[in-house]
């Protein structure tokens, strides 16, 4: 096998430079551990950015993928295929939604949500209602409409002109939403807990009050649960923590444990605006991805994965809180379940590099926030070893 440096050089020659990558080539994984091509192991505290919820190299998911791949990989959505029907059936039985649209990524799921919103009001004869209010510091994807919906300049820079019909308000500020609503408003779209924006949780009454506001004005509420969905925050969907439901929800990331899949779910009253030909995706609901998703869901049920996430997430947060007590460098610990962040009073990137050298994959967002989104099967031992590592790194920092 080529060395890491040879592969890195080749990659620089042949792959567009859209990612700032860490200098390792990962070759295999088992549960919460991944290995590079020097056989160095790392405990994975990022899980492909909140994706591989039951970890790497899972036998029953691999078996489901293999069985489906040798039977039928793809036939297009011109025909029915059983795995996507079974998955949609499960998702609708376990959510507010009546219908699912399948696609292949988070951005596509949000595109579908934006299109469904516009079509819904078009069908009602209210074509002037097309504007979607989204949140500052949000992240909704990289397609033209979803980068427009995203409330972060760095994602948009250089790509103007943007798609018309979006306005932005600060997250967790109800008055700002009230002031932004006008005769053109069609929907409010937000992540129940902002992920890329810095693991920001809303006040407990914010989402219920947004729901009420939407009902009062006949506006749709769209939850982007691409990062928070499928158990990540300790409930199947993060909005369950707040006892309200949206009209539309998007999922991706953790839905198929690493196979590309996105879903846009809606109540019938809204979903009926999509009819044959309104929207489509060649690969959406692909039998292999749908089989992986069903196998993952079976593991959730068999092994009480979401309950484990809730318990171990609380333990992890407690440990981060006690680090916070002993290190001035930490300003705040936040998040829910296994989507956690620590806000530092300094640049976080050097700590990601140091953790990598010590055998841990973590991630830095917004410059100074360390984010942790491990597989939902992470153990107390893994957490203890990361905490020990962070403790010694922060101590080292203090002594310099
Ligand atoms: N929405 C949220 C909340 C996300 O976190 C992401 C990805 O990070 C996306 C949308 C975009 O998903 P994808 O990269 O699969 O297009």
mmCIF file of C-alpha atoms and ligand atoms in Angstrom:
data_model
loop_
_atom_site.group_PDB
_atom_site.id
_atom_site.type_symbol
_atom_site.label_atom_id
_atom_site.label_comp_id
_atom_site.label_asym_id
_atom_site.label_seq_id
_atom_site.Cartn_x
_atom_site.Cartn_y
_atom_site.Cartn_z
ATOM 1 C CA UNK A 1 0.000 0.000 0.000
ATOM 2 C CA UNK A 2 1.133 3.569 -0.691
ATOM 3 C CA UNK A 3 2.416 5.485 2.275
ATOM 4 C CA UNK A 4 0.281 8.190 3.826
ATOM 5 C CA UNK A 5 2.458 10.883 2.259
ATOM 6 C CA UNK A 6 2.234 9.360 -1.227
ATOM 7 C CA UNK A 7 -1.545 9.132 -0.982
ATOM 8 C CA UNK A 8 -1.765 12.674 0.329
ATOM 9 C CA UNK A 9 0.322 13.958 -2.588
ATOM 10 C CA UNK A 10 -1.801 12.026 -5.082
ATOM 11 C CA UNK A 11 -4.961 13.333 -3.458
ATOM 12 C CA UNK A 12 -3.718 16.917 -3.768
ATOM 13 C CA UNK A 13 -3.127 16.281 -7.481
ATOM 14 C CA UNK A 14 -6.456 14.688 -8.343
ATOM 15 C CA UNK A 15 -9.103 15.765 -5.828
ATOM 16 C CA UNK A 16 -10.542 19.275 -5.685
ATOM 17 C CA UNK A 17 -9.283 21.169 -2.732
ATOM 18 C CA UNK A 18 -12.579 21.603 -0.865
ATOM 19 C CA UNK A 19 -11.537 20.015 2.455
ATOM 20 C CA UNK A 20 -8.871 20.872 5.018
ATOM 21 C CA UNK A 21 -7.964 17.294 5.875
ATOM 22 C CA UNK A 22 -5.988 15.839 8.765
ATOM 23 C CA UNK A 23 -2.830 14.079 7.574
ATOM 24 C CA UNK A 24 -3.979 10.484 8.078
ATOM 25 C CA UNK A 25 -5.438 7.909 5.703
ATOM 26 C CA UNK A 26 -8.113 5.883 7.470
ATOM 27 C CA UNK A 27 -8.469 2.324 6.289
ATOM 28 C CA UNK A 28 -10.687 0.370 8.672
ATOM 29 C CA UNK A 29 -12.912 0.637 11.699
ATOM 30 C CA UNK A 30 -14.510 -1.514 14.373
ATOM 31 C CA UNK A 31 -17.177 -0.128 16.694
ATOM 32 C CA UNK A 32 -15.737 3.127 18.096
ATOM 33 C CA UNK A 33 -12.163 2.645 16.864
ATOM 34 C CA UNK A 34 -10.670 3.472 13.440
ATOM 35 C CA UNK A 35 -7.210 2.660 12.122
ATOM 36 C CA UNK A 36 -4.965 4.462 9.668
ATOM 37 C CA UNK A 37 -2.732 2.780 7.110
ATOM 38 C CA UNK A 38 0.148 2.712 9.582
ATOM 39 C CA UNK A 39 -2.107 0.655 11.835
ATOM 40 C CA UNK A 40 -2.348 3.467 14.369
ATOM 41 C CA UNK A 41 -5.702 3.377 16.155
ATOM 42 C CA UNK A 42 -7.942 6.291 17.105
ATOM 43 C CA UNK A 43 -11.039 6.439 19.301
ATOM 44 C CA UNK A 44 -13.626 8.072 17.099
ATOM 45 C CA UNK A 45 -15.382 10.940 18.878
ATOM 46 C CA UNK A 46 -16.832 12.408 15.691
ATOM 47 C CA UNK A 47 -18.288 9.343 13.878
ATOM 48 C CA UNK A 48 -18.041 10.803 10.375
ATOM 49 C CA UNK A 49 -19.694 13.953 11.785
ATOM 50 C CA UNK A 50 -22.640 12.421 13.607
ATOM 51 C CA UNK A 51 -23.131 9.650 11.056
ATOM 52 C CA UNK A 52 -21.947 6.189 12.154
ATOM 53 C CA UNK A 53 -24.310 5.902 15.109
ATOM 54 C CA UNK A 54 -23.789 2.184 15.738
ATOM 55 C CA UNK A 55 -20.095 2.475 14.993
ATOM 56 C CA UNK A 56 -17.835 1.042 12.318
ATOM 57 C CA UNK A 57 -17.617 -2.433 10.829
ATOM 58 C CA UNK A 58 -20.935 -3.567 12.258
ATOM 59 C CA UNK A 59 -21.539 -7.192 11.248
ATOM 60 C CA UNK A 60 -25.316 -7.088 10.949
ATOM 61 C CA UNK A 61 -25.310 -3.883 8.915
ATOM 62 C CA UNK A 62 -22.559 -5.290 6.682
ATOM 63 C CA UNK A 63 -24.631 -8.453 6.251
ATOM 64 C CA UNK A 64 -27.750 -6.454 5.334
ATOM 65 C CA UNK A 65 -25.750 -4.437 2.789
ATOM 66 C CA UNK A 66 -24.232 -7.615 1.330
ATOM 67 C CA UNK A 67 -27.548 -9.482 1.112
ATOM 68 C CA UNK A 68 -29.243 -6.541 -0.592
ATOM 69 C CA UNK A 69 -26.274 -5.776 -2.872
ATOM 70 C CA UNK A 70 -26.186 -9.306 -4.234
ATOM 71 C CA UNK A 71 -29.972 -9.318 -4.702
ATOM 72 C CA UNK A 72 -30.756 -5.887 -6.162
ATOM 73 C CA UNK A 73 -28.689 -2.703 -5.984
ATOM 74 C CA UNK A 74 -30.731 -0.286 -8.038
ATOM 75 C CA UNK A 75 -33.762 -0.098 -10.324
ATOM 76 C CA UNK A 76 -34.806 3.594 -10.051
ATOM 77 C CA UNK A 77 -37.960 4.983 -8.562
ATOM 78 C CA UNK A 78 -39.966 3.983 -11.626
ATOM 79 C CA UNK A 79 -40.666 0.778 -9.659
ATOM 80 C CA UNK A 80 -41.487 -0.147 -6.074
ATOM 81 C CA UNK A 81 -38.728 -1.631 -3.942
ATOM 82 C CA UNK A 82 -39.407 -3.171 -0.571
ATOM 83 C CA UNK A 83 -36.581 -1.801 1.649
ATOM 84 C CA UNK A 84 -37.567 1.856 1.119
ATOM 85 C CA UNK A 85 -41.238 1.069 1.782
ATOM 86 C CA UNK A 86 -40.328 -0.730 5.037
ATOM 87 C CA UNK A 87 -38.101 2.170 6.104
ATOM 88 C CA UNK A 88 -40.736 4.816 5.305
ATOM 89 C CA UNK A 89 -43.280 2.743 7.209
ATOM 90 C CA UNK A 90 -41.025 2.638 10.270
ATOM 91 C CA UNK A 91 -40.205 6.346 10.114
ATOM 92 C CA UNK A 92 -43.832 7.412 9.776
ATOM 93 C CA UNK A 93 -44.862 5.124 12.636
ATOM 94 C CA UNK A 94 -42.202 6.689 14.864
ATOM 95 C CA UNK A 95 -42.650 10.345 14.002
ATOM 96 C CA UNK A 96 -45.288 13.043 13.459
ATOM 97 C CA UNK A 97 -45.011 12.474 9.688
ATOM 98 C CA UNK A 98 -47.339 10.627 7.317
ATOM 99 C CA UNK A 99 -45.088 10.577 4.240
ATOM 100 C CA UNK A 100 -41.397 10.380 3.361
ATOM 101 C CA UNK A 101 -39.438 11.568 0.334
ATOM 102 C CA UNK A 102 -36.059 9.843 -0.059
ATOM 103 C CA UNK A 103 -32.889 11.421 -1.416
ATOM 104 C CA UNK A 104 -29.158 11.026 -0.825
ATOM 105 C CA UNK A 105 -27.848 13.794 1.415
ATOM 106 C CA UNK A 106 -28.776 16.454 3.904
ATOM 107 C CA UNK A 107 -28.613 19.310 1.412
ATOM 108 C CA UNK A 108 -30.964 17.442 -0.920
ATOM 109 C CA UNK A 109 -33.392 16.751 1.910
ATOM 110 C CA UNK A 110 -33.475 20.468 2.742
ATOM 111 C CA UNK A 111 -33.883 21.348 -0.956
ATOM 112 C CA UNK A 112 -36.880 19.044 -0.984
ATOM 113 C CA UNK A 113 -38.285 20.761 2.135
ATOM 114 C CA UNK A 114 -37.865 24.196 0.537
ATOM 115 C CA UNK A 115 -39.520 23.022 -2.692
ATOM 116 C CA UNK A 116 -42.402 21.356 -0.838
ATOM 117 C CA UNK A 117 -43.006 24.573 1.126
ATOM 118 C CA UNK A 118 -43.222 26.642 -2.063
ATOM 119 C CA UNK A 119 -45.473 24.089 -3.764
ATOM 120 C CA UNK A 120 -47.758 23.918 -0.713
ATOM 121 C CA UNK A 121 -48.487 27.641 -0.855
ATOM 122 C CA UNK A 122 -48.661 27.592 -4.674
ATOM 123 C CA UNK A 123 -51.362 24.920 -4.425
ATOM 124 C CA UNK A 124 -53.246 27.114 -1.961
ATOM 125 C CA UNK A 125 -53.139 29.988 -4.470
ATOM 126 C CA UNK A 126 -50.832 31.950 -2.152
ATOM 127 C CA UNK A 127 -47.843 32.403 -4.448
ATOM 128 C CA UNK A 128 -46.786 35.510 -2.565
ATOM 129 C CA UNK A 129 -45.968 33.309 0.411
ATOM 130 C CA UNK A 130 -42.530 31.995 -0.489
ATOM 131 C CA UNK A 131 -40.198 33.444 2.108
ATOM 132 C CA UNK A 132 -38.482 31.198 4.623
ATOM 133 C CA UNK A 133 -37.085 32.582 7.866
ATOM 134 C CA UNK A 134 -33.934 30.766 8.949
ATOM 135 C CA UNK A 135 -31.454 31.329 11.764
ATOM 136 C CA UNK A 136 -28.122 33.082 11.965
ATOM 137 C CA UNK A 137 -25.305 30.554 12.484
ATOM 138 C CA UNK A 138 -27.474 27.808 10.991
ATOM 139 C CA UNK A 139 -26.156 25.233 8.533
ATOM 140 C CA UNK A 140 -28.438 23.674 5.937
ATOM 141 C CA UNK A 141 -26.132 22.491 3.152
ATOM 142 C CA UNK A 142 -24.071 23.504 0.139
ATOM 143 C CA UNK A 143 -26.509 23.540 -2.803
ATOM 144 C CA UNK A 144 -27.543 27.018 -3.983
ATOM 145 C CA UNK A 145 -30.838 27.087 -2.070
ATOM 146 C CA UNK A 146 -29.463 25.478 1.084
ATOM 147 C CA UNK A 147 -26.365 27.650 1.215
ATOM 148 C CA UNK A 148 -28.688 30.626 0.820
ATOM 149 C CA UNK A 149 -30.742 29.272 3.742
ATOM 150 C CA UNK A 150 -27.561 28.879 5.800
ATOM 151 C CA UNK A 151 -26.894 31.725 8.222
ATOM 152 C CA UNK A 152 -23.100 31.750 7.917
ATOM 153 C CA UNK A 153 -21.204 34.098 5.596
ATOM 154 C CA UNK A 154 -18.224 31.760 5.184
ATOM 155 C CA UNK A 155 -20.434 29.179 3.440
ATOM 156 C CA UNK A 156 -21.863 31.765 1.015
ATOM 157 C CA UNK A 157 -18.859 33.873 0.100
ATOM 158 C CA UNK A 158 -18.235 33.975 -3.653
ATOM 159 C CA UNK A 159 -21.480 32.259 -4.650
ATOM 160 C CA UNK A 160 -23.833 35.236 -5.083
ATOM 161 C CA UNK A 161 -26.397 35.871 -6.441
ATOM 162 C CA UNK A 162 -28.306 33.780 -3.943
ATOM 163 C CA UNK A 163 -31.739 32.191 -4.245
ATOM 164 C CA UNK A 164 -34.438 34.760 -3.422
ATOM 165 C CA UNK A 165 -36.828 34.238 -0.532
ATOM 166 C CA UNK A 166 -34.800 33.815 2.666
ATOM 167 C CA UNK A 167 -34.425 36.041 5.702
ATOM 168 C CA UNK A 168 -32.400 35.537 8.866
ATOM 169 C CA UNK A 169 -32.931 36.071 12.564
ATOM 170 C CA UNK A 170 -30.806 35.224 15.617
ATOM 171 C CA UNK A 171 -31.391 31.725 17.027
ATOM 172 C CA UNK A 172 -33.370 31.589 20.278
ATOM 173 C CA UNK A 173 -34.833 35.101 19.845
ATOM 174 C CA UNK A 174 -38.608 34.885 19.574
ATOM 175 C CA UNK A 175 -39.175 38.624 19.165
ATOM 176 C CA UNK A 176 -36.825 38.664 16.184
ATOM 177 C CA UNK A 177 -38.951 35.979 14.509
ATOM 178 C CA UNK A 178 -42.157 37.862 15.319
ATOM 179 C CA UNK A 179 -40.709 41.002 13.719
ATOM 180 C CA UNK A 180 -39.513 39.099 10.641
ATOM 181 C CA UNK A 181 -42.900 37.541 9.832
ATOM 182 C CA UNK A 182 -44.772 39.331 7.062
ATOM 183 C CA UNK A 183 -47.328 38.608 4.332
ATOM 184 C CA UNK A 184 -44.680 36.740 2.299
ATOM 185 C CA UNK A 185 -43.623 34.365 5.069
ATOM 186 C CA UNK A 186 -44.151 30.703 4.240
ATOM 187 C CA UNK A 187 -42.062 28.871 6.823
ATOM 188 C CA UNK A 188 -39.600 28.983 9.658
ATOM 189 C CA UNK A 189 -36.748 26.561 9.163
ATOM 190 C CA UNK A 190 -34.240 25.675 11.851
ATOM 191 C CA UNK A 191 -32.143 23.022 13.530
ATOM 192 C CA UNK A 192 -33.712 22.286 16.957
ATOM 193 C CA UNK A 193 -30.133 22.292 18.275
ATOM 194 C CA UNK A 194 -27.630 24.073 16.046
ATOM 195 C CA UNK A 195 -24.785 21.728 15.137
ATOM 196 C CA UNK A 196 -22.187 23.420 12.907
ATOM 197 C CA UNK A 197 -23.210 26.775 14.410
ATOM 198 C CA UNK A 198 -21.693 25.738 17.747
ATOM 199 C CA UNK A 199 -23.852 23.077 19.454
ATOM 200 C CA UNK A 200 -26.369 25.725 20.541
ATOM 201 C CA UNK A 201 -29.423 24.530 22.488
ATOM 202 C CA UNK A 202 -32.623 26.594 22.546
ATOM 203 C CA UNK A 203 -34.330 27.811 25.728
ATOM 204 C CA UNK A 204 -36.963 25.253 26.747
ATOM 205 C CA UNK A 205 -39.893 27.407 25.666
ATOM 206 C CA UNK A 206 -38.406 28.679 22.371
ATOM 207 C CA UNK A 207 -39.493 25.844 20.066
ATOM 208 C CA UNK A 208 -42.995 25.505 21.591
ATOM 209 C CA UNK A 209 -43.453 29.267 21.150
ATOM 210 C CA UNK A 210 -42.227 29.065 17.546
ATOM 211 C CA UNK A 211 -44.775 26.291 16.968
ATOM 212 C CA UNK A 212 -47.507 28.533 18.348
ATOM 213 C CA UNK A 213 -46.362 31.445 16.202
ATOM 214 C CA UNK A 214 -46.474 29.258 13.096
ATOM 215 C CA UNK A 215 -49.987 28.061 13.966
ATOM 216 C CA UNK A 216 -51.185 31.612 14.596
ATOM 217 C CA UNK A 217 -49.908 32.787 11.196
ATOM 218 C CA UNK A 218 -50.555 29.657 9.103
ATOM 219 C CA UNK A 219 -46.794 29.242 8.570
ATOM 220 C CA UNK A 220 -44.999 25.904 8.210
ATOM 221 C CA UNK A 221 -42.412 24.831 10.779
ATOM 222 C CA UNK A 222 -39.466 22.933 9.281
ATOM 223 C CA UNK A 223 -36.980 21.143 11.512
ATOM 224 C CA UNK A 224 -33.619 20.281 10.006
ATOM 225 C CA UNK A 225 -32.762 17.210 12.103
ATOM 226 C CA UNK A 226 -29.974 16.129 9.782
ATOM 227 C CA UNK A 227 -27.435 16.293 12.592
ATOM 228 C CA UNK A 228 -29.734 15.906 15.609
ATOM 229 C CA UNK A 229 -31.994 13.117 14.336
ATOM 230 C CA UNK A 230 -31.893 9.331 14.749
ATOM 231 C CA UNK A 231 -31.189 9.341 18.476
ATOM 232 C CA UNK A 232 -28.149 11.632 18.517
ATOM 233 C CA UNK A 233 -29.481 13.894 21.288
ATOM 234 C CA UNK A 234 -31.029 11.119 23.400
ATOM 235 C CA UNK A 235 -34.486 11.111 21.761
ATOM 236 C CA UNK A 236 -35.190 9.668 18.320
ATOM 237 C CA UNK A 237 -35.663 13.258 17.128
ATOM 238 C CA UNK A 238 -34.406 16.299 19.040
ATOM 239 C CA UNK A 239 -37.757 18.095 18.862
ATOM 240 C CA UNK A 240 -39.195 15.371 21.145
ATOM 241 C CA UNK A 241 -37.306 17.021 24.033
ATOM 242 C CA UNK A 242 -39.601 20.021 23.586
ATOM 243 C CA UNK A 243 -42.939 18.168 23.194
ATOM 244 C CA UNK A 244 -43.856 19.756 19.872
ATOM 245 C CA UNK A 245 -43.822 18.565 16.270
ATOM 246 C CA UNK A 246 -42.903 20.324 13.023
ATOM 247 C CA UNK A 247 -44.802 20.191 9.718
ATOM 248 C CA UNK A 248 -41.713 19.084 7.805
ATOM 249 C CA UNK A 249 -38.521 17.399 9.047
ATOM 250 C CA UNK A 250 -35.301 16.506 7.262
ATOM 251 C CA UNK A 251 -32.923 13.668 8.132
ATOM 252 C CA UNK A 252 -29.631 12.417 6.655
ATOM 253 C CA UNK A 253 -26.287 11.748 8.376
ATOM 254 C CA UNK A 254 -27.214 9.081 10.973
ATOM 255 C CA UNK A 255 -30.098 7.525 9.041
ATOM 256 C CA UNK A 256 -28.154 4.702 7.337
ATOM 257 C CA UNK A 257 -25.004 4.489 9.496
ATOM 258 C CA UNK A 258 -22.773 5.862 6.739
ATOM 259 C CA UNK A 259 -24.480 4.917 3.506
ATOM 260 C CA UNK A 260 -25.635 8.035 1.641
ATOM 261 C CA UNK A 261 -29.285 8.743 2.367
ATOM 262 C CA UNK A 262 -31.471 11.759 3.042
ATOM 263 C CA UNK A 263 -35.170 11.937 3.928
ATOM 264 C CA UNK A 264 -37.744 14.698 3.966
ATOM 265 C CA UNK A 265 -40.799 13.855 6.043
ATOM 266 C CA UNK A 266 -44.099 15.716 6.269
ATOM 267 C CA UNK A 267 -47.663 15.526 7.440
ATOM 268 C CA UNK A 268 -50.174 14.484 4.779
ATOM 269 C CA UNK A 269 -51.739 17.943 4.649
ATOM 270 C CA UNK A 270 -48.395 19.297 3.380
ATOM 271 C CA UNK A 271 -46.975 16.205 1.637
ATOM 272 C CA UNK A 272 -49.943 16.046 -0.728
ATOM 273 C CA UNK A 273 -48.488 19.029 -2.618
ATOM 274 C CA UNK A 274 -45.883 16.683 -4.100
ATOM 275 C CA UNK A 275 -47.433 14.585 -6.848
ATOM 276 C CA UNK A 276 -45.915 12.389 -9.567
ATOM 277 C CA UNK A 277 -43.318 14.502 -11.366
ATOM 278 C CA UNK A 278 -43.098 17.279 -8.720
ATOM 279 C CA UNK A 279 -39.754 16.131 -7.405
ATOM 280 C CA UNK A 280 -37.437 13.149 -7.850
ATOM 281 C CA UNK A 281 -34.062 11.569 -7.202
ATOM 282 C CA UNK A 282 -32.481 8.754 -9.221
ATOM 283 C CA UNK A 283 -30.860 7.123 -6.218
ATOM 284 C CA UNK A 284 -33.292 8.274 -3.509
ATOM 285 C CA UNK A 285 -34.358 5.409 -1.247
ATOM 286 C CA UNK A 286 -31.841 3.095 -2.885
ATOM 287 C CA UNK A 287 -32.431 -0.517 -1.712
ATOM 288 C CA UNK A 288 -28.907 -0.933 -0.299
ATOM 289 C CA UNK A 289 -29.011 2.300 1.725
ATOM 290 C CA UNK A 290 -32.555 1.560 2.898
ATOM 291 C CA UNK A 291 -31.536 -1.960 3.989
ATOM 292 C CA UNK A 292 -28.604 -0.523 5.946
ATOM 293 C CA UNK A 293 -30.990 1.934 7.623
ATOM 294 C CA UNK A 294 -33.417 -0.838 8.602
ATOM 295 C CA UNK A 295 -30.568 -2.971 9.957
ATOM 296 C CA UNK A 296 -29.385 -0.011 12.014
ATOM 297 C CA UNK A 297 -32.891 0.589 13.371
ATOM 298 C CA UNK A 298 -33.133 -3.087 14.367
ATOM 299 C CA UNK A 299 -29.912 -2.661 16.347
ATOM 300 C CA UNK A 300 -31.330 0.448 18.018
ATOM 301 C CA UNK A 301 -34.318 -1.597 19.176
ATOM 302 C CA UNK A 302 -32.381 -4.706 20.167
ATOM 303 C CA UNK A 303 -29.668 -2.870 22.108
ATOM 304 C CA UNK A 304 -31.617 0.117 23.494
ATOM 305 C CA UNK A 305 -29.186 2.412 21.715
ATOM 306 C CA UNK A 306 -31.112 5.631 22.326
ATOM 307 C CA UNK A 307 -31.444 4.915 26.039
ATOM 308 C CA UNK A 308 -27.698 4.235 26.142
ATOM 309 C CA UNK A 309 -27.075 7.516 24.294
ATOM 310 C CA UNK A 310 -29.129 9.391 26.894
ATOM 311 C CA UNK A 311 -27.320 7.802 29.842
ATOM 312 C CA UNK A 312 -23.783 7.861 28.486
ATOM 313 C CA UNK A 313 -24.355 11.363 27.079
ATOM 314 C CA UNK A 314 -25.304 12.573 30.570
ATOM 315 C CA UNK A 315 -22.139 10.941 31.962
ATOM 316 C CA UNK A 316 -19.980 12.517 29.223
ATOM 317 C CA UNK A 317 -21.495 15.951 29.893
ATOM 318 C CA UNK A 318 -20.903 15.554 33.623
ATOM 319 C CA UNK A 319 -17.242 14.749 32.956
ATOM 320 C CA UNK A 320 -16.915 17.762 30.636
ATOM 321 C CA UNK A 321 -18.583 19.898 33.316
ATOM 322 C CA UNK A 322 -16.007 18.787 35.854
ATOM 323 C CA UNK A 323 -13.208 19.605 33.381
ATOM 324 C CA UNK A 324 -14.834 23.020 33.154
ATOM 325 C CA UNK A 325 -14.488 23.390 36.951
ATOM 326 C CA UNK A 326 -10.744 22.838 36.796
ATOM 327 C CA UNK A 327 -9.733 24.646 33.592
ATOM 328 C CA UNK A 328 -10.098 28.371 32.995
ATOM 329 C CA UNK A 329 -9.681 27.787 29.269
ATOM 330 C CA UNK A 330 -13.223 26.315 29.122
ATOM 331 C CA UNK A 331 -15.960 28.911 28.970
ATOM 332 C CA UNK A 332 -18.981 26.648 28.598
ATOM 333 C CA UNK A 333 -20.082 23.050 28.088
ATOM 334 C CA UNK A 334 -23.229 22.546 26.035
ATOM 335 C CA UNK A 335 -25.325 20.090 24.051
ATOM 336 C CA UNK A 336 -27.598 17.110 24.601
ATOM 337 C CA UNK A 337 -27.125 13.362 24.438
ATOM 338 C CA UNK A 338 -24.033 12.672 22.358
ATOM 339 C CA UNK A 339 -23.919 16.001 20.561
ATOM 340 C CA UNK A 340 -21.715 17.952 22.940
ATOM 341 C CA UNK A 341 -19.421 20.936 22.700
ATOM 342 C CA UNK A 342 -16.977 22.794 24.875
ATOM 343 C CA UNK A 343 -16.463 26.461 24.198
ATOM 344 C CA UNK A 344 -12.844 27.529 24.729
ATOM 345 C CA UNK A 345 -11.524 31.024 25.281
ATOM 346 C CA UNK A 346 -8.914 30.294 22.615
ATOM 347 C CA UNK A 347 -8.427 28.692 19.211
ATOM 348 C CA UNK A 348 -9.611 25.065 19.292
ATOM 349 C CA UNK A 349 -7.735 23.732 16.234
ATOM 350 C CA UNK A 350 -4.429 23.007 18.048
ATOM 351 C CA UNK A 351 -6.341 20.780 20.508
ATOM 352 C CA UNK A 352 -7.833 18.765 17.658
ATOM 353 C CA UNK A 353 -4.294 18.195 16.321
ATOM 354 C CA UNK A 354 -3.005 17.239 19.765
ATOM 355 C CA UNK A 355 -5.919 14.854 20.330
ATOM 356 C CA UNK A 356 -5.191 13.233 16.972
ATOM 357 C CA UNK A 357 -1.591 12.649 18.050
ATOM 358 C CA UNK A 358 -2.895 11.087 21.271
ATOM 359 C CA UNK A 359 -5.265 8.806 19.352
ATOM 360 C CA UNK A 360 -8.623 10.626 19.442
ATOM 361 C CA UNK A 361 -10.687 12.021 16.570
ATOM 362 C CA UNK A 362 -12.516 15.157 17.649
ATOM 363 C CA UNK A 363 -13.592 18.239 15.744
ATOM 364 C CA UNK A 364 -13.496 22.041 16.044
ATOM 365 C CA UNK A 365 -16.289 24.357 14.900
ATOM 366 C CA UNK A 366 -16.609 28.145 14.849
ATOM 367 C CA UNK A 367 -12.900 28.455 15.653
ATOM 368 C CA UNK A 368 -13.094 27.861 19.394
ATOM 369 C CA UNK A 369 -15.634 25.096 20.037
ATOM 370 C CA UNK A 370 -14.582 21.475 20.369
ATOM 371 C CA UNK A 371 -17.426 19.232 19.196
ATOM 372 C CA UNK A 372 -17.960 15.615 20.204
ATOM 373 C CA UNK A 373 -20.404 13.389 18.286
ATOM 374 C CA UNK A 374 -19.166 9.821 18.857
ATOM 375 C CA UNK A 375 -20.999 6.658 17.825
ATOM 376 C CA UNK A 376 -24.015 6.217 20.109
ATOM 377 C CA UNK A 377 -22.410 2.988 21.367
ATOM 378 C CA UNK A 378 -19.471 4.839 22.950
ATOM 379 C CA UNK A 379 -18.493 3.470 26.376
ATOM 380 C CA UNK A 380 -17.587 4.997 29.725
ATOM 381 C CA UNK A 381 -13.995 3.753 29.248
ATOM 382 C CA UNK A 382 -13.650 5.596 25.931
ATOM 383 C CA UNK A 383 -15.038 8.754 27.501
ATOM 384 C CA UNK A 384 -12.748 8.484 30.533
ATOM 385 C CA UNK A 385 -9.704 8.178 28.305
ATOM 386 C CA UNK A 386 -10.676 11.246 26.253
ATOM 387 C CA UNK A 387 -11.351 13.248 29.415
ATOM 388 C CA UNK A 388 -7.928 12.262 30.774
ATOM 389 C CA UNK A 389 -6.339 13.335 27.495
ATOM 390 C CA UNK A 390 -8.155 16.703 27.449
ATOM 391 C CA UNK A 391 -7.313 17.252 31.108
ATOM 392 C CA UNK A 392 -3.606 16.791 30.458
ATOM 393 C CA UNK A 393 -3.712 18.940 27.295
ATOM 394 C CA UNK A 394 -5.476 21.776 29.123
ATOM 395 C CA UNK A 395 -3.036 21.456 32.050
ATOM 396 C CA UNK A 396 -0.139 21.643 29.581
ATOM 397 C CA UNK A 397 -1.714 24.750 28.091
ATOM 398 C CA UNK A 398 -2.004 26.383 31.530
ATOM 399 C CA UNK A 399 1.636 25.676 32.367
ATOM 400 C CA UNK A 400 2.957 27.289 29.131
HETATM 401 N N1 LIG B 1 -28.175 20.319 7.781
HETATM 402 C C1 LIG B 1 -27.444 20.136 8.888
HETATM 403 C C2 LIG B 1 -28.020 20.503 10.224
HETATM 404 C C3 LIG B 1 -26.158 19.617 8.802
HETATM 405 O O1 LIG B 1 -25.430 19.448 9.915
HETATM 406 C C4 LIG B 1 -25.644 19.262 7.532
HETATM 407 C C5 LIG B 1 -24.274 18.747 7.396
HETATM 408 O O2 LIG B 1 -23.419 18.994 8.211
HETATM 409 C C6 LIG B 1 -26.448 19.455 6.406
HETATM 410 C C7 LIG B 1 -27.708 19.977 6.571
HETATM 411 C C8 LIG B 1 -25.957 19.096 5.032
HETATM 412 O O3 LIG B 1 -25.872 17.724 4.901
HETATM 413 P P1 LIG B 1 -25.039 17.059 3.685
HETATM 414 O O4 LIG B 1 -23.593 17.378 3.935
HETATM 415 O O5 LIG B 1 -25.357 15.597 3.785
HETATM 416 O O6 LIG B 1 -25.537 17.685 2.429
#
